[in-house]
Short mmCIF file of C-alpha atoms and ligand atoms in Angstrom, two decimals:
data_model
loop_
_atom_site.label_atom_id
_atom_site.label_comp_id
_atom_site.label_asym_id
_atom_site.label_seq_id
_atom_site.Cartn_x
_atom_site.Cartn_y
_atom_site.Cartn_z
CA UNK A 1 9.29 -3.83 20.36
CA UNK A 2 10.42 -5.47 17.12
CA UNK A 3 9.16 -8.49 15.32
CA UNK A 4 11.19 -11.63 15.55
CA UNK A 5 12.32 -12.37 12.02
CA UNK A 6 11.89 -9.38 9.80
CA UNK A 7 13.46 -10.87 6.70
CA UNK A 8 11.48 -14.09 6.60
CA UNK A 9 8.31 -13.09 4.84
CA UNK A 10 6.72 -11.84 7.99
CA UNK A 11 6.07 -15.01 9.95
CA UNK A 12 7.79 -16.57 12.89
CA UNK A 13 7.43 -20.32 12.75
CA UNK A 14 7.68 -20.78 16.50
CA UNK A 15 4.22 -19.43 17.20
CA UNK A 16 3.53 -18.63 20.81
CA UNK A 17 0.67 -20.06 22.77
CA UNK A 18 -2.42 -18.03 23.52
CA UNK A 19 -1.32 -17.71 27.15
CA UNK A 20 2.10 -16.37 26.14
CA UNK A 21 0.55 -13.92 23.69
CA UNK A 22 -1.91 -12.71 26.31
CA UNK A 23 0.81 -12.20 28.88
CA UNK A 24 2.88 -10.26 26.37
CA UNK A 25 0.01 -8.04 25.33
CA UNK A 26 -1.10 -7.39 28.89
CA UNK A 27 2.41 -6.33 29.88
CA UNK A 28 2.30 -3.66 27.15
CA UNK A 29 -0.98 -2.07 28.17
CA UNK A 30 -1.81 0.50 30.79
CA UNK A 31 -5.23 2.08 31.30
CA UNK A 32 -6.22 5.17 29.30
CA UNK A 33 -5.79 8.47 31.15
CA UNK A 34 -8.63 10.71 32.18
CA UNK A 35 -11.97 10.51 33.90
CA UNK A 36 -15.55 11.73 33.66
CA UNK A 37 -17.87 12.69 36.49
CA UNK A 38 -21.21 10.96 35.95
CA UNK A 39 -24.53 10.68 37.74
CA UNK A 40 -24.55 7.34 39.57
CA UNK A 41 -26.98 5.64 37.15
CA UNK A 42 -24.98 6.74 34.11
CA UNK A 43 -21.93 5.02 35.60
CA UNK A 44 -23.40 1.56 34.94
CA UNK A 45 -20.90 -0.65 33.03
CA UNK A 46 -18.15 1.94 33.45
CA UNK A 47 -14.89 1.49 35.35
CA UNK A 48 -14.46 3.27 38.67
CA UNK A 49 -11.59 5.78 38.47
CA UNK A 50 -10.89 6.42 42.14
CA UNK A 51 -11.88 4.54 45.29
CA UNK A 52 -15.14 5.53 46.96
CA UNK A 53 -14.94 6.09 50.70
CA UNK A 54 -18.01 5.88 52.84
CA UNK A 55 -18.94 9.12 54.58
CA UNK A 56 -21.56 7.37 56.70
CA UNK A 57 -22.06 4.17 58.66
CA UNK A 58 -24.05 1.61 56.67
CA UNK A 59 -26.56 0.91 58.05
CA UNK A 60 -26.75 4.34 59.63
CA UNK A 61 -28.76 3.12 62.68
CA UNK A 62 -28.93 -0.12 64.59
CA UNK A 63 -32.17 -1.59 63.26
CA UNK A 64 -34.38 -4.64 63.21
CA UNK A 65 -33.89 -7.43 60.65
CA UNK A 66 -37.41 -8.78 61.32
CA UNK A 67 -40.98 -7.82 62.05
CA UNK A 68 -41.40 -8.65 65.73
CA UNK A 69 -40.87 -7.34 69.26
CA UNK A 70 -37.84 -5.48 70.57
CA UNK A 71 -36.74 -5.99 74.15
CA UNK A 72 -33.62 -6.13 76.34
CA UNK A 73 -31.84 -9.46 75.80
CA UNK A 74 -31.05 -9.65 79.52
CA UNK A 75 -34.77 -9.96 80.23
CA UNK A 76 -35.35 -13.04 78.03
CA UNK A 77 -36.76 -15.90 80.13
CA UNK A 78 -34.27 -18.63 81.15
CA UNK A 79 -37.07 -21.19 81.12
CA UNK A 80 -40.86 -21.19 80.61
CA UNK A 81 -42.14 -17.93 79.23
CA UNK A 82 -42.46 -14.28 80.20
CA UNK A 83 -45.12 -11.67 79.48
CA UNK A 84 -43.93 -8.22 78.31
CA UNK A 85 -46.11 -5.12 78.11
CA UNK A 86 -46.17 -3.65 74.58
CA UNK A 87 -45.56 0.08 75.09
CA UNK A 88 -45.54 1.27 71.45
CA UNK A 89 -44.53 0.62 67.87
CA UNK A 90 -41.29 1.38 65.97
CA UNK A 91 -41.77 1.74 62.20
CA UNK A 92 -39.09 1.94 59.53
CA UNK A 93 -38.52 5.66 59.18
CA UNK A 94 -40.67 6.48 62.25
CA UNK A 95 -38.69 5.59 65.38
CA UNK A 96 -40.31 4.94 68.76
CA UNK A 97 -38.87 7.66 70.96
CA UNK A 98 -39.63 6.20 74.39
CA UNK A 99 -37.45 3.83 76.41
CA UNK A 100 -38.38 0.23 77.21
CA UNK A 101 -38.00 -0.57 80.92
CA UNK A 102 -38.21 -3.75 83.00
CA UNK A 103 -40.89 -6.10 81.62
CA UNK A 104 -41.57 -3.91 78.57
CA UNK A 105 -41.17 -4.43 74.83
CA UNK A 106 -41.85 -2.48 71.64
CA UNK A 107 -43.63 -3.76 68.53
CA UNK A 108 -41.03 -3.30 65.74
CA UNK A 109 -40.98 -3.51 61.93
CA UNK A 110 -38.08 -4.54 59.68
CA UNK A 111 -35.68 -1.64 59.20
CA UNK A 112 -36.96 0.33 62.20
CA UNK A 113 -34.40 1.79 64.60
CA UNK A 114 -34.04 -0.40 67.68
CA UNK A 115 -35.53 1.68 70.56
CA UNK A 116 -33.68 2.77 73.67
CA UNK A 117 -33.64 0.06 76.33
CA UNK A 118 -33.74 -2.78 73.76
CA UNK A 119 -31.06 -4.75 71.89
CA UNK A 120 -32.86 -7.90 70.76
CA UNK A 121 -35.76 -8.69 68.42
CA UNK A 122 -38.00 -11.76 68.65
CA UNK A 123 -39.76 -12.46 65.36
CA UNK A 124 -43.53 -12.07 65.48
CA UNK A 125 -44.25 -15.69 64.52
CA UNK A 126 -42.61 -16.76 67.80
CA UNK A 127 -44.63 -14.41 69.99
CA UNK A 128 -48.07 -14.96 71.46
CA UNK A 129 -49.89 -11.63 71.51
CA UNK A 130 -52.75 -10.98 73.95
CA UNK A 131 -54.08 -7.38 73.78
CA UNK A 132 -51.17 -5.23 75.06
CA UNK A 133 -49.11 -8.18 76.24
CA UNK A 134 -46.53 -10.20 74.28
CA UNK A 135 -45.67 -13.63 75.67
CA UNK A 136 -42.18 -14.82 74.81
CA UNK A 137 -40.74 -18.28 75.42
CA UNK A 138 -37.21 -19.71 75.47
CA UNK A 139 -34.76 -20.43 72.63
CA UNK A 140 -33.79 -16.80 71.91
CA UNK A 141 -30.36 -15.22 72.06
CA UNK A 142 -29.61 -11.69 73.27
CA UNK A 143 -28.74 -9.47 70.29
CA UNK A 144 -30.57 -11.63 67.74
CA UNK A 145 -32.24 -10.20 64.62
CA UNK A 146 -30.52 -6.85 64.99
CA UNK A 147 -28.39 -5.19 62.31
CA UNK A 148 -25.77 -2.95 63.86
CA UNK A 149 -24.92 0.54 62.69
CA UNK A 150 -21.82 0.32 60.46
CA UNK A 151 -21.86 -3.50 60.24
CA UNK A 152 -22.00 -3.32 56.43
CA UNK A 153 -19.53 -0.45 56.17
CA UNK A 154 -17.93 1.91 58.69
CA UNK A 155 -17.70 5.64 58.00
CA UNK A 156 -14.29 6.36 56.42
CA UNK A 157 -13.76 2.83 55.09
CA UNK A 158 -13.20 2.12 51.37
CA UNK A 159 -16.55 1.11 49.93
CA UNK A 160 -15.30 0.38 46.41
CA UNK A 161 -11.82 0.13 44.93
CA UNK A 162 -10.74 1.84 41.73
CA UNK A 163 -10.74 -0.40 38.67
CA UNK A 164 -14.06 -2.07 39.43
CA UNK A 165 -16.55 -2.57 36.60
CA UNK A 166 -19.71 -0.98 37.95
CA UNK A 167 -22.58 -3.46 37.95
CA UNK A 168 -26.08 -3.01 39.37
CA UNK A 169 -24.94 -4.03 42.88
CA UNK A 170 -22.29 -1.29 42.81
CA UNK A 171 -24.82 1.36 41.80
CA UNK A 172 -26.93 0.28 44.77
CA UNK A 173 -23.96 0.38 47.14
CA UNK A 174 -22.98 3.85 45.91
CA UNK A 175 -26.56 5.05 46.34
CA UNK A 176 -26.66 3.59 49.87
CA UNK A 177 -23.84 6.01 50.74
CA UNK A 178 -25.89 8.93 49.49
CA UNK A 179 -23.40 9.52 46.67
CA UNK A 180 -24.99 10.95 43.51
CA UNK A 181 -21.95 11.38 41.25
CA UNK A 182 -19.13 9.01 40.42
CA UNK A 183 -15.74 9.43 38.77
CA UNK A 184 -15.31 6.84 36.04
CA UNK A 185 -12.40 6.30 33.70
CA UNK A 186 -12.72 7.71 30.22
CA UNK A 187 -13.79 5.08 27.69
CA UNK A 188 -11.02 4.03 25.30
CA UNK A 189 -11.49 5.18 21.71
CA UNK A 190 -11.08 2.25 19.35
CA UNK A 191 -10.80 2.84 15.59
CA UNK A 192 -11.10 0.04 13.08
CA UNK A 193 -11.01 -0.48 9.35
CA UNK A 194 -11.20 -3.38 6.92
CA UNK A 195 -8.58 -3.96 4.27
CA UNK A 196 -9.13 -5.57 0.88
CA UNK A 197 -9.69 -4.68 -2.77
CA UNK A 198 -12.54 -7.20 -2.87
CA UNK A 199 -14.64 -5.47 -0.20
CA UNK A 200 -17.80 -3.51 -0.89
CA UNK A 201 -19.79 -1.63 1.73
CA UNK A 202 -23.52 -2.03 2.18
CA UNK A 203 -25.36 0.12 -0.36
CA UNK A 204 -22.70 -0.43 -3.03
CA UNK A 205 -23.30 -2.76 -5.96
CA UNK A 206 -21.01 -5.78 -5.95
CA UNK A 207 -18.50 -5.74 -8.81
CA UNK A 208 -16.91 -8.91 -10.21
CA UNK A 209 -15.22 -10.89 -7.45
CA UNK A 210 -16.40 -8.52 -4.74
CA UNK A 211 -17.96 -9.42 -1.38
CA UNK A 212 -19.67 -7.35 1.26
CA UNK A 213 -17.53 -6.31 4.20
CA UNK A 214 -18.91 -8.17 7.21
CA UNK A 215 -15.97 -7.72 9.58
CA UNK A 216 -16.83 -4.10 10.29
CA UNK A 217 -20.20 -5.27 11.54
CA UNK A 218 -19.00 -8.05 13.82
CA UNK A 219 -16.26 -5.76 15.14
CA UNK A 220 -18.76 -2.96 15.70
CA UNK A 221 -20.98 -5.34 17.68
CA UNK A 222 -18.20 -6.75 19.83
CA UNK A 223 -16.66 -3.34 20.55
CA UNK A 224 -20.00 -1.75 21.30
CA UNK A 225 -20.80 -4.48 23.82
CA UNK A 226 -17.41 -4.02 25.40
CA UNK A 227 -18.34 -0.43 26.15
CA UNK A 228 -15.62 1.41 24.25
CA UNK A 229 -16.02 4.38 21.91
CA UNK A 230 -16.21 2.98 18.41
CA UNK A 231 -14.73 4.77 15.38
CA UNK A 232 -15.51 3.06 12.04
CA UNK A 233 -13.00 4.13 9.38
CA UNK A 234 -14.49 2.08 6.56
CA UNK A 235 -12.72 -0.01 3.94
CA UNK A 236 -9.12 0.66 2.90
CA UNK A 237 -7.78 -0.69 -0.38
CA UNK A 238 -4.69 -2.92 -0.59
CA UNK A 239 -2.34 -0.05 -1.42
CA UNK A 240 0.65 0.92 0.65
CA UNK A 241 -0.14 4.67 0.54
CA UNK A 242 -3.80 4.18 1.43
CA UNK A 243 -2.92 1.93 4.35
CA UNK A 244 -0.29 4.30 5.64
CA UNK A 245 -2.73 7.19 5.55
CA UNK A 246 -5.44 5.16 7.22
CA UNK A 247 -3.09 4.09 10.01
CA UNK A 248 -1.94 7.63 10.68
CA UNK A 249 -5.51 8.95 10.70
CA UNK A 250 -6.61 6.14 13.02
CA UNK A 251 -3.71 6.56 15.43
CA UNK A 252 -4.31 10.31 15.60
CA UNK A 253 -7.80 9.86 17.03
CA UNK A 254 -7.80 6.53 18.85
CA UNK A 255 -6.21 4.71 21.78
CA UNK A 256 -6.29 1.44 19.85
CA UNK A 257 -6.52 0.58 16.17
CA UNK A 258 -7.94 -2.70 14.89
CA UNK A 259 -7.68 -3.86 11.30
CA UNK A 260 -8.89 -6.98 9.57
CA UNK A 261 -7.27 -8.66 6.59
CA UNK A 262 -3.90 -8.19 4.95
CA UNK A 263 -1.77 -9.82 7.64
CA UNK A 264 -1.06 -13.07 5.83
CA UNK A 265 1.76 -13.58 3.32
CA UNK A 266 -0.25 -12.96 0.15
CA UNK A 267 1.02 -10.55 -2.49
CA UNK A 268 -1.38 -7.84 -1.39
CA UNK A 269 -0.98 -8.21 2.35
CA UNK A 270 0.57 -4.90 3.25
CA UNK A 271 -0.68 -4.36 6.76
CA UNK A 272 2.31 -5.65 8.69
CA UNK A 273 4.72 -4.24 6.15
CA UNK A 274 3.19 -0.80 6.55
CA UNK A 275 3.14 -1.09 10.30
CA UNK A 276 6.76 -2.08 10.28
CA UNK A 277 7.56 1.15 8.46
CA UNK A 278 5.51 3.61 10.47
CA UNK A 279 5.05 1.80 13.78
CA UNK A 280 6.23 -1.30 15.59
CA UNK A 281 5.02 -4.86 15.29
CA UNK A 282 5.51 -7.02 18.36
CA UNK A 283 4.52 -10.41 17.05
CA UNK A 284 2.59 -12.08 14.31
CA UNK A 285 1.65 -15.58 15.16
CA UNK A 286 -0.28 -17.27 17.91
CA UNK A 287 -0.91 -21.01 17.92
CA UNK A 288 -4.68 -20.83 17.69
CA UNK A 289 -7.16 -21.91 15.03
CA UNK A 290 -8.82 -20.12 13.48
CA UNK A 291 -6.88 -16.93 13.85
CA UNK A 292 -3.33 -17.29 12.65
CA UNK A 293 -1.71 -14.95 11.74
CA UNK A 294 -2.40 -12.00 13.98
CA UNK A 295 -0.28 -8.90 14.47
CA UNK A 296 0.14 -6.86 17.64
CA UNK A 297 2.08 -3.65 18.03
CA UNK A 298 1.90 0.11 18.15
CA UNK A 299 1.34 2.92 15.72
CA UNK A 300 1.82 6.49 16.92
CA UNK A 301 0.51 6.53 20.47
CA UNK A 302 -2.06 3.81 19.78
CA UNK A 303 -2.07 0.08 20.31
CA UNK A 304 -2.46 -1.95 17.16
CA UNK A 305 -4.21 -5.28 16.59
CA UNK A 306 -3.99 -6.67 13.06
CA UNK A 307 -6.60 -9.39 12.83
CA UNK A 308 -6.88 -11.89 9.99
CA UNK A 309 -9.42 -11.27 7.24
CA UNK A 310 -11.52 -14.37 7.55
CA UNK A 311 -14.75 -13.53 9.35
CA UNK A 312 -14.61 -16.31 11.97
CA UNK A 313 -10.93 -15.63 12.64
CA UNK A 314 -11.77 -12.01 13.39
CA UNK A 315 -14.27 -13.04 16.03
CA UNK A 316 -12.10 -15.71 17.63
CA UNK A 317 -9.02 -13.50 17.85
CA UNK A 318 -11.10 -10.61 19.13
CA UNK A 319 -12.68 -12.60 21.94
CA UNK A 320 -9.53 -14.47 22.92
CA UNK A 321 -6.91 -11.69 22.65
CA UNK A 322 -8.30 -8.25 21.94
CA UNK A 323 -11.12 -8.28 24.47
CA UNK A 324 -8.89 -8.98 27.51
CA UNK A 325 -6.45 -6.35 26.22
CA UNK A 326 -9.17 -3.73 25.85
CA UNK A 327 -10.52 -4.51 29.31
CA UNK A 328 -7.13 -3.61 30.66
CA UNK A 329 -7.10 -0.46 28.53
CA UNK A 330 -10.50 0.41 30.03
CA UNK A 331 -8.86 0.30 33.46
CA UNK A 332 -10.22 -2.95 34.87
CA UNK A 333 -7.76 -4.14 37.52
CA UNK A 334 -8.79 -7.79 37.25
CA UNK A 335 -9.67 -9.32 33.88
CA UNK A 336 -13.23 -10.52 33.59
CA UNK A 337 -13.21 -14.29 34.00
CA UNK A 338 -14.85 -16.14 31.14
CA UNK A 339 -16.42 -19.23 32.73
CA UNK A 340 -16.12 -22.57 30.98
CA UNK A 341 -18.31 -25.59 31.36
CA UNK A 342 -17.57 -29.22 30.67
CA UNK A 343 -19.82 -30.80 28.07
CA UNK A 344 -20.07 -34.18 26.37
CA UNK A 345 -19.54 -34.29 22.59
CA UNK A 346 -22.50 -35.70 20.70
CA UNK A 347 -20.43 -36.15 17.52
CA UNK A 348 -16.73 -36.87 16.83
CA UNK A 349 -14.45 -33.88 16.15
CA UNK A 350 -11.49 -33.70 13.84
CA UNK A 351 -8.41 -31.84 15.01
CA UNK A 352 -4.65 -31.87 14.51
CA UNK A 353 -2.45 -31.47 17.55
CA UNK A 354 -0.36 -28.27 17.76
CA UNK A 355 -2.79 -25.39 17.97
CA UNK A 356 -5.53 -24.44 20.40
CA UNK A 357 -8.76 -24.67 18.44
CA UNK A 358 -11.97 -22.79 18.92
CA UNK A 359 -14.60 -24.82 17.12
CA UNK A 360 -18.13 -23.47 17.08
CA UNK A 361 -20.73 -25.48 18.91
CA UNK A 362 -24.31 -25.76 20.02
CA UNK A 363 -24.54 -26.34 23.75
CA UNK A 364 -27.67 -27.87 25.21
CA UNK A 365 -28.82 -29.29 28.53
CA UNK A 366 -29.70 -33.01 28.48
CA UNK A 367 -32.59 -34.59 30.39
CA UNK A 368 -30.17 -35.62 33.17
CA UNK A 369 -29.06 -31.98 33.56
CA UNK A 370 -25.61 -32.52 31.95
CA UNK A 371 -24.29 -30.35 29.13
CA UNK A 372 -24.06 -31.78 25.61
CA UNK A 373 -22.39 -30.07 22.68
CA UNK A 374 -22.25 -30.59 18.93
CA UNK A 375 -20.18 -28.73 16.35
CA UNK A 376 -22.12 -26.40 14.03
CA UNK A 377 -21.29 -28.00 10.71
CA UNK A 378 -18.35 -27.00 8.56
CA UNK A 379 -15.68 -25.20 10.54
CA UNK A 380 -13.87 -23.20 7.85
CA UNK A 381 -12.63 -19.84 9.10
CA UNK A 382 -14.59 -18.09 6.35
CA UNK A 383 -17.90 -19.68 7.30
CA UNK A 384 -19.58 -17.09 9.48
CA UNK A 385 -22.69 -19.26 9.61
CA UNK A 386 -20.76 -21.58 11.94
CA UNK A 387 -20.58 -18.67 14.43
CA UNK A 388 -24.04 -17.28 13.85
CA UNK A 389 -25.69 -20.66 14.45
CA UNK A 390 -23.52 -21.45 17.46
CA UNK A 391 -23.91 -20.52 21.11
CA UNK A 392 -20.46 -21.52 22.34
CA UNK A 393 -16.83 -22.15 21.49
CA UNK A 394 -15.63 -25.72 21.92
CA UNK A 395 -12.11 -25.13 23.25
CA UNK A 396 -9.66 -27.86 22.23
CA UNK A 397 -6.19 -27.57 23.81
CA UNK A 398 -2.94 -27.52 21.83
CA UNK A 399 -1.95 -31.11 22.55
CA UNK A 400 -5.32 -32.66 21.79
CA UNK A 401 -6.00 -34.52 18.53
CA UNK A 402 -9.27 -35.80 17.05
CA UNK A 403 -11.94 -36.75 19.55
CA UNK A 404 -14.61 -39.45 19.61
CA UNK A 405 -18.24 -38.81 20.42
CA UNK A 406 -19.01 -38.97 24.16
CA UNK A 407 -15.65 -37.38 25.03
CA UNK A 408 -15.77 -34.52 27.54
CA UNK A 409 -14.66 -31.13 26.25
CA UNK A 410 -14.44 -27.60 27.60
CA UNK A 411 -16.91 -25.10 26.27
CA UNK A 412 -17.05 -21.28 26.46
CA UNK A 413 -20.68 -20.16 26.20
CA UNK A 414 -21.08 -17.01 24.08
CA UNK A 415 -23.31 -15.61 26.83
CA UNK A 416 -20.15 -15.38 28.94
CA UNK A 417 -18.35 -13.30 26.30
CA UNK A 418 -19.31 -9.67 25.79
P1 LIG B 1 -6.88 -11.69 3.98
O1 LIG B 1 -6.45 -11.95 5.39
O2 LIG B 1 -6.90 -10.24 3.64
O3 LIG B 1 -6.06 -12.50 3.01
O4 LIG B 1 -8.36 -12.21 3.87
C1 LIG B 1 -8.68 -13.56 4.10
C2 LIG B 1 -10.07 -13.87 3.63
O5 LIG B 1 -11.02 -13.11 4.39
C3 LIG B 1 -10.35 -13.52 2.19
O6 LIG B 1 -11.18 -14.53 1.64
C4 LIG B 1 -11.06 -12.21 2.26
O7 LIG B 1 -11.89 -11.98 1.14
C5 LIG B 1 -11.86 -12.36 3.53
N1 LIG B 1 -12.12 -11.05 4.11
C6 LIG B 1 -11.18 -10.13 4.40
N2 LIG B 1 -11.73 -9.03 4.94
C7 LIG B 1 -13.07 -9.26 4.98
C8 LIG B 1 -14.17 -8.50 5.44
N3 LIG B 1 -14.00 -7.28 5.95
N4 LIG B 1 -15.41 -9.05 5.36
C9 LIG B 1 -15.57 -10.29 4.86
N5 LIG B 1 -14.56 -11.06 4.43
C10 LIG B 1 -13.32 -10.56 4.48
MG1 LIG B 2 -6.98 -9.12 1.98
#
């Protein structure tokens, strides 16, 4: 991997689209090696390492889906009604061990094993009970209201494929097989640091021209929610030697390294230059706003994402590019789909054609049930307030220009991001 125009100040003019950048990044990434064996509950939100085969039929026994009466379907009346003698009760977990014969039925509860001699359940609301007799009319089908052994899953079949993100339903499915331990893929280790002479950490007194480092906090939050191991390497000054050392230290302990700041063409922007010397930079620019420029490459054995310094740009580039990449690194076989909704703009929006823009918006539901969205004030890439007061991205495609109020736009709710 080599950047496209090394001698031109570090920026290729022909920026690629977000889709192209994503495809390029994805092609470079394979899942981290290694697994852990965890108790089923601890595997929540982890990625399954190997397929899980069922060792049992699920359900294990043919059982009733209703509270009612079990009988042989062949004995259902063709017309009128028929009286059956109730010879016992089958409870869930306490089977009836007799056999129902001609003209006999068994009172049965949901989940109880269907007794010998029966294959059909009539729900209790449709039965007229008179002491030990159950009177059953027409309109029933043989085999109804019965769940067959193995109908959910046959013994030996694959219950879950590798590469699945384990959600509550998966934990339940695994438990239903009687499996108490699960192999999950090791979590990727992701190291990050901020670059900039102007940055102070919390607890330090601000010197002239200094600002507090906020990117390490947004990055921490986004990475933590993504379920990776987070390694915070602090602030690194804008000095070639410091950056080089920080990169080498980060690459030695992490599967991926994320930096913020120092990727533009300013005098003190040494990140890509350093990476060029000790690693490889794949590309620098993606046609999105905010978020240009962004660097992607490798250092040592680790992936490298060089995000811009501006606080909103960090978040946009993380969600749009880094998050899908890290999901692949985690071992997910299919990327998580971020749903979008269509909403009507309440105010006009300004935009220049050329780049895909992620403006920050407030999405609400109107009285008629439709979505409405307004931008959250000034949209500068340094204005973190525009993110903090928002609940969605308003996604404006490359070719779109300024928009009038009442135009329909696509919106990515933050709740759908990690
Ligand atoms: P840079 O990409 O390094 O030129 O930074 C662009 C802008 O983002 C500058 O105004 C920086 O002061 C600001 N910035 C860079 N890193 C951080 C950070 N970690 N926290 C807050 N602001 C930052
Ligand atoms: Mg900087």
